[in-house]
PDB file of C-alpha atoms in Angstrom:
ATOM      1  CA  HIS Z   1    -131.466 -36.757 -16.987  1.00 62.00           C
ATOM      2  CA  ILE Z   2    -131.873 -34.314 -14.083  1.00 60.00           C
ATOM      3  CA  PRO Z   3    -128.844 -34.208 -11.765  1.00 65.00           C
ATOM      4  CA  ARG Z   4    -129.377 -34.631  -8.046  1.00 65.00           C
ATOM      5  CA  THR Z   5    -128.769 -31.624  -5.870  1.00 63.00           C
ATOM      6  CA  ILE Z   6    -127.352 -31.454  -2.404  1.00 65.00           C
ATOM      7  CA  GLY Z   7    -129.205 -29.212  -0.015  1.00 69.00           C
ATOM      8  CA  ARG Z   8    -130.921 -28.852   3.281  1.00 73.00           C
ATOM      9  CA  ARG Z   9    -134.197 -30.674   3.694  1.00 79.00           C
ATOM     10  CA  CYS Z  10    -137.014 -28.574   5.104  1.00 85.00           C
ATOM     11  CA  ASN Z  11    -140.703 -28.992   5.691  1.00 89.00           C
ATOM     12  CA  PHE Z  12    -143.477 -26.474   5.377  1.00 91.00           C
ATOM     13  CA  GLY Z  13    -147.209 -26.043   5.551  1.00 89.00           C
ATOM     14  CA  ILE Z  14    -148.403 -27.011   9.011  1.00 88.00           C
ATOM     15  CA  LYS Z  15    -147.684 -25.391  12.366  1.00 90.00           C
ATOM     16  CA  GLY Z  16    -144.428 -26.668  13.751  1.00 88.00           C
ATOM     17  CA  SER Z  17    -142.841 -26.939  10.304  1.00 92.00           C
ATOM     18  CA  ASP Z  18    -139.807 -24.904   9.227  1.00 92.00           C
ATOM     19  CA  CYS Z  19    -142.174 -22.492   7.483  1.00 95.00           C
ATOM     20  CA  TYR Z  20    -145.924 -22.247   8.007  1.00 95.00           C
ATOM     21  CA  LEU Z  21    -148.928 -19.954   7.644  1.00 94.00           C
ATOM     22  CA  GLU Z  22    -149.720 -18.465  11.048  1.00 93.00           C
ATOM     23  CA  SER Z  23    -152.711 -16.270  10.209  1.00 91.00           C
ATOM     24  CA  VAL Z  24    -154.665 -14.405   7.547  1.00 88.00           C
ATOM     25  CA  ASP Z  25    -156.458 -11.099   8.023  1.00 87.00           C
ATOM     26  CA  ASP Z  26    -159.500  -9.731   6.190  1.00 79.00           C
ATOM     27  CA  ASN Z  27    -157.375  -7.718   3.754  1.00 75.00           C
ATOM     28  CA  SER Z  28    -155.563 -10.780   2.336  1.00 83.00           C
ATOM     29  CA  GLU Z  29    -152.422 -10.064   4.354  1.00 92.00           C
ATOM     30  CA  ILE Z  30    -150.824 -13.276   5.543  1.00 94.00           C
ATOM     31  CA  PHE Z  31    -148.421 -13.855   8.401  1.00 95.00           C
ATOM     32  CA  ILE Z  32    -145.801 -16.571   7.783  1.00 96.00           C
ATOM     33  CA  VAL Z  33    -143.431 -17.981  10.408  1.00 96.00           C
ATOM     34  CA  THR Z  34    -140.023 -19.148   9.091  1.00 95.00           C
ATOM     35  CA  THR Z  35    -136.778 -20.430  10.579  1.00 93.00           C
ATOM     36  CA  GLU Z  36    -135.370 -16.908  10.078  1.00 94.00           C
ATOM     37  CA  GLY Z  37    -138.272 -15.045  11.692  1.00 96.00           C
ATOM     38  CA  GLU Z  38    -141.727 -13.831  10.794  1.00 96.00           C
ATOM     39  CA  VAL Z  39    -142.896 -12.120   7.612  1.00 96.00           C
ATOM     40  CA  HIS Z  40    -146.102 -10.350   6.540  1.00 94.00           C
ATOM     41  CA  ILE Z  41    -147.108 -10.619   2.887  1.00 94.00           C
ATOM     42  CA  LYS Z  42    -149.979  -8.798   1.175  1.00 93.00           C
ATOM     43  CA  LEU Z  43    -151.484 -11.053  -1.496  1.00 92.00           C
ATOM     44  CA  GLN Z  44    -152.938  -9.514  -4.629  1.00 91.00           C
ATOM     45  CA  ILE Z  45    -155.181 -12.537  -5.308  1.00 89.00           C
ATOM     46  CA  LEU Z  46    -157.440 -14.156  -2.719  1.00 83.00           C
ATOM     47  CA  GLY Z  47    -157.784 -17.890  -2.144  1.00 87.00           C
ATOM     48  CA  ASP Z  48    -156.429 -20.618   0.106  1.00 88.00           C
ATOM     49  CA  HIS Z  49    -154.290 -22.070  -2.677  1.00 91.00           C
ATOM     50  CA  ASN Z  50    -152.602 -18.678  -3.178  1.00 92.00           C
ATOM     51  CA  GLN Z  51    -151.827 -18.485   0.538  1.00 92.00           C
ATOM     52  CA  PHE Z  52    -150.142 -21.877   0.442  1.00 92.00           C
ATOM     53  CA  ASN Z  53    -148.303 -20.973  -2.769  1.00 94.00           C
ATOM     54  CA  ALA Z  54    -146.920 -17.976  -0.852  1.00 95.00           C
ATOM     55  CA  VAL Z  55    -145.769 -20.267   1.984  1.00 95.00           C
ATOM     56  CA  THR Z  56    -144.057 -22.527  -0.560  1.00 94.00           C
ATOM     57  CA  ALA Z  57    -142.316 -19.594  -2.271  1.00 95.00           C
ATOM     58  CA  THR Z  58    -141.300 -18.128   1.098  1.00 95.00           C
ATOM     59  CA  THR Z  59    -139.802 -21.459   2.172  1.00 93.00           C
ATOM     60  CA  LEU Z  60    -137.750 -21.658  -1.011  1.00 91.00           C
ATOM     61  CA  ALA Z  61    -136.623 -18.028  -0.758  1.00 93.00           C
ATOM     62  CA  VAL Z  62    -135.531 -18.396   2.895  1.00 92.00           C
ATOM     63  CA  ASN Z  63    -133.565 -21.533   2.057  1.00 89.00           C
ATOM     64  CA  LEU Z  64    -131.857 -19.745  -0.851  1.00 88.00           C
ATOM     65  CA  GLY Z  65    -130.745 -17.003   1.541  1.00 90.00           C
ATOM     66  CA  CYS Z  66    -133.174 -14.189   0.716  1.00 94.00           C
ATOM     67  CA  SER Z  67    -133.855 -11.694   3.485  1.00 95.00           C
ATOM     68  CA  LEU Z  68    -137.314 -11.507   5.033  1.00 96.00           C
ATOM     69  CA  LYS Z  69    -137.483  -7.851   3.981  1.00 95.00           C
ATOM     70  CA  SER Z  70    -136.972  -8.763   0.327  1.00 95.00           C
ATOM     71  CA  ILE Z  71    -139.545 -11.558   0.623  1.00 94.00           C
ATOM     72  CA  SER Z  72    -142.190  -9.230   2.059  1.00 93.00           C
ATOM     73  CA  ASN Z  73    -141.665  -6.749  -0.775  1.00 88.00           C
TER      74      ASN Z  73
END
């Protein structure tokens, strides 16, 4: 049995969400917009699915209280 948790509901993925992928440059650096501000992340592995995994992880980290600086590192 997995206990229910109480938390803030958020959405992510598409523009207008709490957290979404704004742009990608040629060097696999992505620009993510969050409720706390904007963050640039350099991905080590290319691919659309990796970009969206980064958005998912960023959303979780922001909602757990991580700073954008620590997320971008």
